[in-house]
Amino acid sequence: MVDYVVYGRGSFNQLDEILSSHRVEGQPMVFLLDHHFENNDAFKSRIPLRGNDELIIADVTHEPKTSYVDEIASLLKNKFGQVSGIIGIGGGSVMDLAKAVSIMMTNDGMAQDYQGYDLVKKKAVYKVGIPTISGTGAEVSRTCVLTGPTKKLGMNSDFTPFDQIVLDPELIKGVPKNQNFYTGMDCYIHCVESLDGTFLNTFSQSYGEKALAMCQEIYLKKDQWDDNSDEQLMMASYAGGMSIAYSQVGVAHAVSYGLSYLLGTKHGIGNCIVFNHLQEFYPQGVDEFHKMVDKHQIEIPKGVCANLTDAQFDTMIEVSLGMKLLWENALGADWELKMNREKLRSIYGKL
Ligand code: NAD
Ligand code: ZN
C-alpha cells in the first residue's frame, strides 16, 4: 500500500515541505510532469524545484512503453548517478511512468524484465504520485501498466506502490468532458468488475461499494459537475483502486488489453468501447453505463475492429486470453470452459 496520503483542496502547496525530509545531499528530486502542463507557466512555477532538481516533461501521447522508462532512467543515472526521488504529476500514464522509473533507478537490466508478478527485487527510490486526472486508481495500485516488446503488462510488486500521494481535487478541475468520462468510467468499471468477481472479499467490497456509489452520484444523480464532483471522483478513484488491489478486474479489462496492444487504443476509452457490449457478463452495470453515456452525451466509438484481418484478431485474442487472473476473477476457476477463442472473436467482432 501507499505509505502516506495527503488529501485536500490546495494540498499541492504542501509539496515542498513533504519532500524536504526525503532530500539526499547532492541528489535531485525529479519531477515528471504530464505534457498537458508543458506551457502552463503558472502551474510549473508552483513545483518546488531546489538545487539540482530536474523537471522532465513526460510525453504521454502514447501510454507508457518500457523503452521510454529505460530512456528516462538511464538519462537520470548518467546525469546524476542516483536521485532523491521521483515525483509524477499527471494522469494515470504519468503515475505509471513515475513508478516504473523509480523502480529502474535501483534494479538492474531493462524495464521489460520486470513485467509480471513479483519480479522486482530491490526497493525503488522514493516516489510520489500526484494525480491530475482521476479514475484509474494508478495512484494507489500495486502495478504500473507498460507496453513492452512482447506484452502489455505491469510491474506488479510490493515495491511498486508510491511512498506518498498528494490528492488535491483542485488539480483535476476542468479536465475536458470526454477525458473526464473515459477515465471516470475506468473507475466505474473497476468497481463493477471487482464487485462481480469471484475474488471478491470484504476488504475489496468495502472500498468497491463506496467507489461505485460515488460514481453513480456524480455521473447519474447530479445534474451539474461542480467542485464536489471533483472531490468525489478523486476519492472514488482511490477507493476503486483499493478495491482492485485486493481483488482483480474482469472481462472489460481482459478484452480491452487486446485492443490496446494491437491498436494502441487508450485505456479509458478502450474500456468504454468494450464495456458497451458486455451485457451478457455485467447486465446491470452495462445498463447503468448506457444511462451515463446518454446523460453526458458521450460518443463511444463503434466499428473499431471492422477492417481487421484474421491475424490481427488472433493477436488480440492471444493477448486477452493471456490475462488468466482477470478471466478467473470474472468467470471462476473453470473459466476456460466458459471463454474460448471463438467466443472472444465474436466479442471483438462487435466492437
Ligand atoms: P492519461 O494519463 O493517458 O492522460 C490522458 C490525457 O489527459 C493526456 O493527454 C494528458 O496529457 C491529459 N491530461 C492530464 N492531466 C490533465 C488535466 N488536468 N486536464 C486536462 N488534460 C489532462 O489518462 P488516464 O486515463 O488518467 O490514464 C490512463 C493510463 O493509466 C493508461 O496508461 C493505463 O494503462 C493506466 N492505468 C494504470 C492503472 C494502474 O493500476 N497502474 C490502472 C488503470 C489504468
Ligand atoms: Zn482500468
Tab-separated table of C-alpha atoms and ligand atoms in Angstrom:
chain	number	residue	atom	x	y	z
A	1	MET	CA	0.000	0.000	0.000
A	2	VAL	CA	0.875	3.670	-0.247
A	3	ASP	CA	2.621	4.753	2.986
A	4	TYR	CA	1.488	8.364	3.221
A	5	VAL	CA	-1.624	10.066	1.870
A	6	VAL	CA	-2.331	13.776	1.912
A	7	TYR	CA	-5.799	14.815	0.759
A	8	GLY	CA	-7.339	18.244	0.420
A	9	ARG	CA	-8.092	21.149	-1.833
A	10	GLY	CA	-4.862	23.132	-2.162
A	11	SER	CA	-2.705	20.374	-0.622
A	12	PHE	CA	-0.353	20.582	-3.618
A	13	ASN	CA	1.041	23.654	-1.863
A	14	GLN	CA	2.499	21.378	0.836
A	15	LEU	CA	4.732	19.553	-1.625
A	16	ASP	CA	7.942	21.414	-0.743
A	17	GLU	CA	7.510	20.548	2.916
A	18	ILE	CA	6.555	16.932	2.146
A	19	LEU	CA	9.683	16.400	0.050
A	20	SER	CA	12.135	18.205	2.320
A	21	SER	CA	12.861	15.320	4.696
A	22	HIS	CA	13.446	12.964	1.760
A	23	ARG	CA	16.104	15.027	0.062
A	24	VAL	CA	19.557	13.434	-0.029
A	25	GLU	CA	22.549	15.770	-0.267
A	26	GLY	CA	23.623	16.259	-3.877
A	27	GLN	CA	20.848	14.119	-5.320
A	28	PRO	CA	17.938	15.854	-7.055
A	29	MET	CA	14.224	15.391	-6.814
A	30	VAL	CA	12.997	14.610	-10.334
A	31	PHE	CA	9.555	15.828	-11.355
A	32	LEU	CA	7.878	14.003	-14.222
A	33	LEU	CA	5.235	16.433	-15.384
A	34	ASP	CA	2.389	15.482	-17.716
A	35	HIS	CA	2.892	17.232	-21.080
A	36	HIS	CA	-0.577	18.721	-20.638
A	37	PHE	CA	1.114	21.304	-18.349
A	38	GLU	CA	4.100	21.951	-20.604
A	39	ASN	CA	3.096	25.522	-21.421
A	40	ASN	CA	1.323	26.268	-18.169
A	41	ASP	CA	3.888	28.522	-16.508
A	42	ALA	CA	1.589	29.392	-13.611
A	43	PHE	CA	1.371	25.729	-12.639
A	44	LYS	CA	5.031	24.998	-13.339
A	45	SER	CA	6.076	27.834	-11.034
A	46	ARG	CA	4.324	26.022	-8.156
A	47	ILE	CA	6.614	22.992	-8.476
A	48	PRO	CA	9.177	23.293	-5.654
A	49	LEU	CA	12.434	22.999	-7.611
A	50	ARG	CA	15.503	23.214	-5.356
A	51	GLY	CA	19.248	22.872	-6.059
A	52	ASN	CA	19.892	20.489	-8.930
A	53	ASP	CA	16.268	19.265	-9.148
A	54	GLU	CA	15.158	18.212	-12.604
A	55	LEU	CA	11.840	18.851	-14.338
A	56	ILE	CA	11.096	16.423	-17.158
A	57	ILE	CA	8.070	16.866	-19.390
A	58	ALA	CA	6.563	13.400	-19.744
A	59	ASP	CA	5.313	12.692	-23.238
A	60	VAL	CA	2.094	10.732	-22.789
A	61	THR	CA	0.966	10.854	-26.414
A	62	HIS	CA	1.134	7.073	-26.108
A	63	GLU	CA	0.613	5.138	-22.903
A	64	PRO	CA	3.972	4.338	-21.297
A	65	LYS	CA	6.317	1.916	-23.007
A	66	THR	CA	9.150	0.019	-21.328
A	67	SER	CA	11.562	1.715	-23.754
A	68	TYR	CA	10.509	5.170	-22.502
A	69	VAL	CA	11.022	4.074	-18.886
A	70	ASP	CA	14.541	2.828	-19.745
A	71	GLU	CA	15.307	6.049	-21.601
A	72	ILE	CA	14.409	8.279	-18.638
A	73	ALA	CA	16.094	6.029	-16.059
A	74	SER	CA	19.375	5.880	-17.981
A	75	LEU	CA	19.312	9.624	-18.606
A	76	LEU	CA	18.995	10.190	-14.846
A	77	LYS	CA	21.651	7.603	-13.946
A	78	ASN	CA	24.115	9.117	-16.424
A	79	LYS	CA	23.480	12.647	-15.269
A	80	PHE	CA	23.167	12.196	-11.507
A	81	GLY	CA	24.190	8.662	-10.539
A	82	GLN	CA	21.305	8.499	-8.102
A	83	VAL	CA	18.317	10.725	-7.289
A	84	SER	CA	16.468	11.593	-4.076
A	85	GLY	CA	13.089	10.780	-5.533
A	86	ILE	CA	10.738	10.700	-8.493
A	87	ILE	CA	7.559	12.759	-8.369
A	88	GLY	CA	4.920	12.025	-11.003
A	89	ILE	CA	2.377	14.783	-11.652
A	90	GLY	CA	-0.282	13.901	-14.224
A	91	GLY	CA	-2.816	11.359	-15.380
A	92	GLY	CA	-2.641	7.581	-14.988
A	93	SER	CA	0.091	7.350	-17.623
A	94	VAL	CA	2.392	9.625	-15.636
A	95	MET	CA	1.565	7.770	-12.405
A	96	ASP	CA	2.708	4.522	-14.015
A	97	LEU	CA	5.747	6.098	-15.643
A	98	ALA	CA	6.911	7.572	-12.320
A	99	LYS	CA	6.530	4.249	-10.510
A	100	ALA	CA	8.415	2.386	-13.236
A	101	VAL	CA	11.280	4.902	-13.498
A	102	SER	CA	11.713	4.865	-9.752
A	103	ILE	CA	11.966	1.051	-9.821
A	104	MET	CA	14.516	1.148	-12.637
A	105	MET	CA	16.716	3.567	-10.674
A	106	THR	CA	17.661	0.699	-8.330
A	107	ASN	CA	17.008	-2.504	-10.275
A	108	ASP	CA	19.394	-3.826	-12.939
A	109	GLY	CA	18.533	-4.648	-16.523
A	110	MET	CA	15.613	-3.309	-18.523
A	111	ALA	CA	12.042	-2.421	-17.628
A	112	GLN	CA	10.713	-5.283	-19.765
A	113	ASP	CA	12.490	-7.765	-17.437
A	114	TYR	CA	10.091	-6.794	-14.657
A	115	GLN	CA	6.764	-7.034	-16.478
A	116	GLY	CA	4.920	-9.629	-14.468
A	117	TYR	CA	4.194	-10.565	-10.875
A	118	ASP	CA	6.732	-10.066	-8.072
A	119	LEU	CA	9.771	-9.858	-10.324
A	120	VAL	CA	11.093	-6.589	-8.844
A	121	LYS	CA	13.844	-7.474	-6.366
A	122	LYS	CA	15.014	-4.187	-4.856
A	123	LYS	CA	13.251	-1.294	-3.195
A	124	ALA	CA	12.706	1.590	-5.610
A	125	VAL	CA	13.825	5.160	-4.921
A	126	TYR	CA	11.377	7.375	-3.005
A	127	LYS	CA	8.358	8.055	-5.213
A	128	VAL	CA	5.407	10.401	-5.036
A	129	GLY	CA	2.215	10.395	-7.109
A	130	ILE	CA	0.111	13.493	-7.702
A	131	PRO	CA	-2.870	12.793	-9.984
A	132	THR	CA	-4.246	15.473	-12.297
A	133	ILE	CA	-6.960	13.178	-13.714
A	134	SER	CA	-8.876	10.760	-11.507
A	135	GLY	CA	-10.297	7.352	-12.236
A	136	THR	CA	-7.555	4.854	-12.966
A	137	GLY	CA	-6.616	4.206	-9.339
A	138	ALA	CA	-2.985	4.133	-10.524
A	139	GLU	CA	-2.195	6.424	-7.590
A	140	VAL	CA	-2.825	3.541	-5.165
A	141	SER	CA	-2.304	0.399	-7.173
A	142	ARG	CA	0.439	-2.219	-6.893
A	143	THR	CA	1.196	-2.133	-10.581
A	144	CYS	CA	2.311	0.176	-13.372
A	145	VAL	CA	0.993	-0.823	-16.755
A	146	LEU	CA	3.623	-0.821	-19.502
A	147	THR	CA	3.723	-1.857	-23.131
A	148	GLY	CA	6.858	-3.861	-23.821
A	149	PRO	CA	8.220	-5.591	-26.904
A	150	THR	CA	6.166	-8.735	-26.326
A	151	LYS	CA	3.422	-7.839	-23.879
A	152	LYS	CA	1.330	-5.183	-22.226
A	153	LEU	CA	1.723	-5.943	-18.556
A	154	GLY	CA	2.569	-4.099	-15.391
A	155	MET	CA	5.404	-4.423	-12.911
A	156	ASN	CA	3.189	-5.887	-10.228
A	157	SER	CA	5.159	-5.964	-6.974
A	158	ASP	CA	5.387	-4.907	-3.346
A	159	PHE	CA	7.913	-2.272	-4.431
A	160	THR	CA	5.586	-0.656	-6.970
A	161	PRO	CA	3.151	1.456	-4.859
A	162	PHE	CA	4.021	5.075	-4.192
A	163	ASP	CA	5.598	6.055	-0.851
A	164	GLN	CA	3.466	9.190	-0.801
A	165	ILE	CA	0.500	10.519	-2.732
A	166	VAL	CA	-0.963	14.012	-2.740
A	167	LEU	CA	-4.653	14.130	-3.644
A	168	ASP	CA	-5.633	17.701	-4.453
A	169	PRO	CA	-9.047	17.935	-6.163
A	170	GLU	CA	-8.126	21.382	-7.471
A	171	LEU	CA	-5.717	19.725	-9.907
A	172	ILE	CA	-8.425	17.784	-11.741
A	173	LYS	CA	-10.721	20.743	-12.191
A	174	GLY	CA	-11.553	21.384	-15.823
A	175	VAL	CA	-10.448	18.068	-17.332
A	176	PRO	CA	-12.327	18.051	-20.688
A	177	LYS	CA	-15.703	16.300	-20.585
A	178	ASN	CA	-14.784	13.302	-22.742
A	179	GLN	CA	-11.474	12.632	-20.971
A	180	ASN	CA	-13.163	13.001	-17.593
A	181	PHE	CA	-15.785	10.480	-18.650
A	182	TYR	CA	-13.422	7.873	-20.116
A	183	THR	CA	-11.099	7.934	-17.107
A	184	GLY	CA	-14.035	8.171	-14.657
A	185	MET	CA	-15.594	5.122	-16.298
A	186	ASP	CA	-12.340	3.233	-15.747
A	187	CYS	CA	-13.121	3.651	-12.049
A	188	TYR	CA	-16.772	2.661	-12.501
A	189	ILE	CA	-15.745	-0.452	-14.467
A	190	HIS	CA	-13.107	-1.369	-11.848
A	191	CYS	CA	-15.888	-1.374	-9.261
A	192	VAL	CA	-18.324	-3.438	-11.329
A	193	GLU	CA	-15.627	-5.972	-12.198
A	194	SER	CA	-14.365	-6.206	-8.648
A	195	LEU	CA	-17.804	-6.455	-7.014
A	196	ASP	CA	-18.992	-9.014	-9.543
A	197	GLY	CA	-15.782	-11.057	-9.448
A	198	THR	CA	-15.096	-14.406	-7.817
A	199	PHE	CA	-12.064	-12.956	-5.983
A	200	LEU	CA	-14.284	-10.585	-4.018
A	201	ASN	CA	-13.651	-10.321	-0.284
A	202	THR	CA	-14.821	-7.940	2.418
A	203	PHE	CA	-11.802	-5.648	2.003
A	204	SER	CA	-12.440	-5.158	-1.730
A	205	GLN	CA	-16.188	-4.988	-1.295
A	206	SER	CA	-15.970	-2.214	1.315
A	207	TYR	CA	-13.990	0.043	-0.995
A	208	GLY	CA	-15.744	-1.057	-4.194
A	209	GLU	CA	-19.248	-0.312	-2.943
A	210	LYS	CA	-18.268	3.154	-1.775
A	211	ALA	CA	-16.490	3.983	-5.024
A	212	LEU	CA	-19.411	2.684	-7.082
A	213	ALA	CA	-21.877	4.799	-5.096
A	214	MET	CA	-19.768	7.916	-5.670
A	215	CYS	CA	-19.583	7.235	-9.427
A	216	GLN	CA	-23.370	6.800	-9.519
A	217	GLU	CA	-23.801	10.035	-7.609
A	218	ILE	CA	-21.633	12.169	-9.884
A	219	TYR	CA	-22.387	10.557	-13.257
A	220	LEU	CA	-26.089	9.734	-12.824
A	221	LYS	CA	-27.742	11.586	-9.978
A	222	LYS	CA	-26.178	15.035	-10.061
A	223	ASP	CA	-27.187	17.373	-12.847
A	224	GLN	CA	-24.111	19.528	-12.815
A	225	TRP	CA	-20.428	18.918	-12.442
A	226	ASP	CA	-19.050	21.020	-9.578
A	227	ASP	CA	-16.099	21.117	-7.167
A	228	ASN	CA	-17.720	18.465	-5.009
A	229	SER	CA	-17.931	16.186	-8.067
A	230	ASP	CA	-14.148	16.506	-8.499
A	231	GLU	CA	-13.676	15.654	-4.822
A	232	GLN	CA	-15.913	12.607	-5.086
A	233	LEU	CA	-14.265	11.409	-8.284
A	234	MET	CA	-10.828	11.736	-6.715
A	235	MET	CA	-11.869	9.625	-3.733
A	236	ALA	CA	-13.790	7.168	-5.946
A	237	SER	CA	-10.595	6.611	-7.925
A	238	TYR	CA	-8.691	5.980	-4.697
A	239	ALA	CA	-11.313	3.611	-3.288
A	240	GLY	CA	-11.787	1.844	-6.640
A	241	GLY	CA	-8.021	1.312	-6.789
A	242	MET	CA	-8.052	-0.064	-3.241
A	243	SER	CA	-10.866	-2.398	-4.216
A	244	ILE	CA	-8.961	-3.983	-7.108
A	245	ALA	CA	-5.717	-4.005	-5.121
A	246	TYR	CA	-7.150	-6.936	-3.175
A	247	SER	CA	-9.159	-8.500	-5.996
A	248	GLN	CA	-8.894	-8.168	-9.780
A	249	VAL	CA	-10.511	-6.564	-12.770
A	250	GLY	CA	-12.533	-8.641	-15.233
A	251	VAL	CA	-13.862	-9.126	-18.764
A	252	ALA	CA	-13.772	-5.479	-19.918
A	253	HIS	CA	-10.120	-5.102	-18.985
A	254	ALA	CA	-9.132	-8.508	-20.386
A	255	VAL	CA	-10.722	-7.661	-23.746
A	256	SER	CA	-9.571	-4.056	-23.795
A	257	TYR	CA	-5.922	-5.021	-23.210
A	258	GLY	CA	-6.009	-6.903	-26.528
A	259	LEU	CA	-7.455	-3.863	-28.249
A	260	SER	CA	-4.877	-1.501	-26.854
A	261	TYR	CA	-1.982	-3.869	-27.580
A	262	LEU	CA	-2.936	-4.101	-31.256
A	263	LEU	CA	-4.414	-0.685	-31.986
A	264	GLY	CA	-2.912	1.489	-29.249
A	265	THR	CA	-6.427	2.310	-28.002
A	266	LYS	CA	-6.144	4.222	-24.729
A	267	HIS	CA	-7.167	2.524	-21.519
A	268	GLY	CA	-10.206	4.607	-20.556
A	269	ILE	CA	-11.844	4.835	-23.960
A	270	GLY	CA	-10.891	1.220	-24.729
A	271	ASN	CA	-12.708	0.014	-21.630
A	272	CYS	CA	-15.763	2.040	-22.634
A	273	ILE	CA	-15.727	0.595	-26.179
A	274	VAL	CA	-15.655	-2.918	-24.730
A	275	PHE	CA	-17.952	-2.470	-21.718
A	276	ASN	CA	-20.617	-1.058	-24.051
A	277	HIS	CA	-21.096	-4.634	-25.378
A	278	LEU	CA	-20.780	-6.735	-22.219
A	279	GLN	CA	-24.465	-7.070	-21.225
A	280	GLU	CA	-24.037	-10.827	-21.076
A	281	PHE	CA	-21.444	-10.560	-18.297
A	282	TYR	CA	-22.479	-7.430	-16.384
A	283	PRO	CA	-26.177	-6.768	-17.239
A	284	GLN	CA	-26.867	-4.226	-14.506
A	285	GLY	CA	-23.537	-2.412	-14.835
A	286	VAL	CA	-23.801	-2.127	-18.614
A	287	ASP	CA	-27.386	-0.880	-18.390
A	288	GLU	CA	-26.309	1.834	-15.961
A	289	PHE	CA	-23.294	2.650	-18.131
A	290	HIS	CA	-25.610	3.259	-21.104
A	291	LYS	CA	-27.619	5.697	-18.977
A	292	MET	CA	-24.440	7.579	-18.057
A	293	VAL	CA	-23.341	7.719	-21.701
A	294	ASP	CA	-26.740	9.148	-22.685
A	295	LYS	CA	-26.861	11.624	-19.841
A	296	HIS	CA	-23.421	13.031	-20.613
A	297	GLN	CA	-23.828	12.742	-24.397
A	298	ILE	CA	-20.602	10.892	-24.886
A	299	GLU	CA	-19.704	9.361	-28.211
A	300	ILE	CA	-18.430	5.804	-27.711
A	301	PRO	CA	-16.576	4.745	-30.884
A	302	LYS	CA	-18.054	1.791	-32.774
A	303	GLY	CA	-16.695	-0.412	-35.554
A	304	VAL	CA	-13.082	-0.194	-34.379
A	305	CYS	CA	-12.447	-3.821	-35.401
A	306	ALA	CA	-14.394	-3.625	-38.655
A	307	ASN	CA	-11.415	-3.824	-41.012
A	308	LEU	CA	-9.065	-6.096	-39.117
A	309	THR	CA	-7.515	-9.245	-40.575
A	310	ASP	CA	-7.794	-12.727	-39.076
A	311	ALA	CA	-4.175	-12.474	-37.954
A	312	GLN	CA	-4.955	-9.239	-36.109
A	313	PHE	CA	-7.951	-10.795	-34.379
A	314	ASP	CA	-5.678	-13.676	-33.376
A	315	THR	CA	-3.182	-11.274	-31.820
A	316	MET	CA	-5.894	-9.628	-29.711
A	317	ILE	CA	-7.304	-12.991	-28.675
A	318	GLU	CA	-3.816	-14.177	-27.674
A	319	VAL	CA	-3.156	-11.100	-25.533
A	320	SER	CA	-6.576	-11.277	-23.934
A	321	LEU	CA	-6.527	-14.991	-23.095
A	322	GLY	CA	-3.101	-14.437	-21.549
A	323	MET	CA	-4.766	-12.372	-18.785
A	324	LYS	CA	-5.618	-15.528	-16.856
A	325	LEU	CA	-6.178	-13.910	-13.467
A	326	LEU	CA	-8.688	-11.466	-14.936
A	327	TRP	CA	-10.667	-14.248	-16.572
A	328	GLU	CA	-10.534	-16.340	-13.432
A	329	ASN	CA	-11.829	-13.446	-11.369
A	330	ALA	CA	-14.605	-12.784	-13.876
A	331	LEU	CA	-15.747	-16.314	-14.667
A	332	GLY	CA	-14.353	-18.588	-11.960
A	333	ALA	CA	-11.638	-21.230	-11.760
A	334	ASP	CA	-13.198	-23.122	-14.687
A	335	TRP	CA	-13.184	-20.003	-16.898
A	336	GLU	CA	-11.612	-21.903	-19.788
A	337	LEU	CA	-14.858	-23.845	-20.156
A	338	LYS	CA	-16.781	-20.580	-20.467
A	339	MET	CA	-14.471	-18.476	-22.629
A	340	ASN	CA	-12.688	-19.625	-25.760
A	341	ARG	CA	-11.207	-18.218	-28.951
A	342	GLU	CA	-14.475	-18.323	-30.914
A	343	LYS	CA	-16.429	-16.539	-28.230
A	344	LEU	CA	-13.762	-13.905	-27.834
A	345	ARG	CA	-13.598	-13.449	-31.589
A	346	SER	CA	-17.332	-12.722	-31.617
A	347	ILE	CA	-16.908	-10.129	-28.830
A	348	TYR	CA	-14.090	-8.389	-30.742
A	349	GLY	CA	-16.237	-8.542	-33.878
A	350	LYS	CA	-18.946	-6.472	-32.152
A	351	LEU	CA	-16.591	-3.652	-31.167
B	1	NAD	P1	-3.655	9.634	-19.404
B	1	NAD	O1	-2.754	9.684	-18.252
B	1	NAD	O2	-3.231	8.815	-20.575
B	1	NAD	O3	-3.979	11.121	-19.863
B	1	NAD	C1	-4.932	11.393	-20.873
B	1	NAD	C2	-4.729	12.790	-21.424
B	1	NAD	O4	-5.105	13.793	-20.472
B	1	NAD	C3	-3.276	13.073	-21.753
B	1	NAD	O5	-3.240	13.738	-22.987
B	1	NAD	C4	-2.816	14.001	-20.641
B	1	NAD	O6	-1.781	14.841	-21.082
B	1	NAD	C5	-4.061	14.777	-20.353
B	1	NAD	N1	-4.164	15.411	-19.003
B	1	NAD	C6	-3.524	15.112	-17.849
B	1	NAD	N2	-3.943	15.917	-16.836
B	1	NAD	C7	-4.877	16.736	-17.364
B	1	NAD	C8	-5.676	17.795	-16.827
B	1	NAD	N3	-5.630	18.132	-15.541
B	1	NAD	N4	-6.525	18.426	-17.674
B	1	NAD	C9	-6.619	18.067	-18.977
B	1	NAD	N5	-5.898	17.070	-19.544
B	1	NAD	C10	-5.029	16.421	-18.741
B	1	NAD	O7	-5.127	9.115	-18.986
B	1	NAD	P2	-5.670	8.329	-17.731
B	1	NAD	O8	-6.985	7.790	-18.159
B	1	NAD	O9	-5.585	9.127	-16.494
B	1	NAD	O10	-4.655	7.127	-17.541
B	1	NAD	C11	-4.578	6.032	-18.408
B	1	NAD	C12	-3.313	5.284	-18.099
B	1	NAD	O11	-3.396	4.730	-16.794
B	1	NAD	C13	-3.029	4.139	-19.029
B	1	NAD	O12	-1.650	4.142	-19.362
B	1	NAD	C14	-3.378	2.920	-18.227
B	1	NAD	O13	-2.652	1.764	-18.618
B	1	NAD	C15	-3.015	3.364	-16.837
B	1	NAD	N6	-3.723	2.648	-15.779
B	1	NAD	C16	-2.993	2.193	-14.738
B	1	NAD	C17	-3.583	1.516	-13.704
B	1	NAD	C18	-2.752	1.018	-12.575
B	1	NAD	O14	-3.266	0.369	-11.677
B	1	NAD	N7	-1.474	1.262	-12.556
B	1	NAD	C19	-4.962	1.321	-13.681
B	1	NAD	C20	-5.704	1.816	-14.754
B	1	NAD	C21	-5.074	2.491	-15.791
B	2	ZN	ZN	-8.614	0.178	-15.592
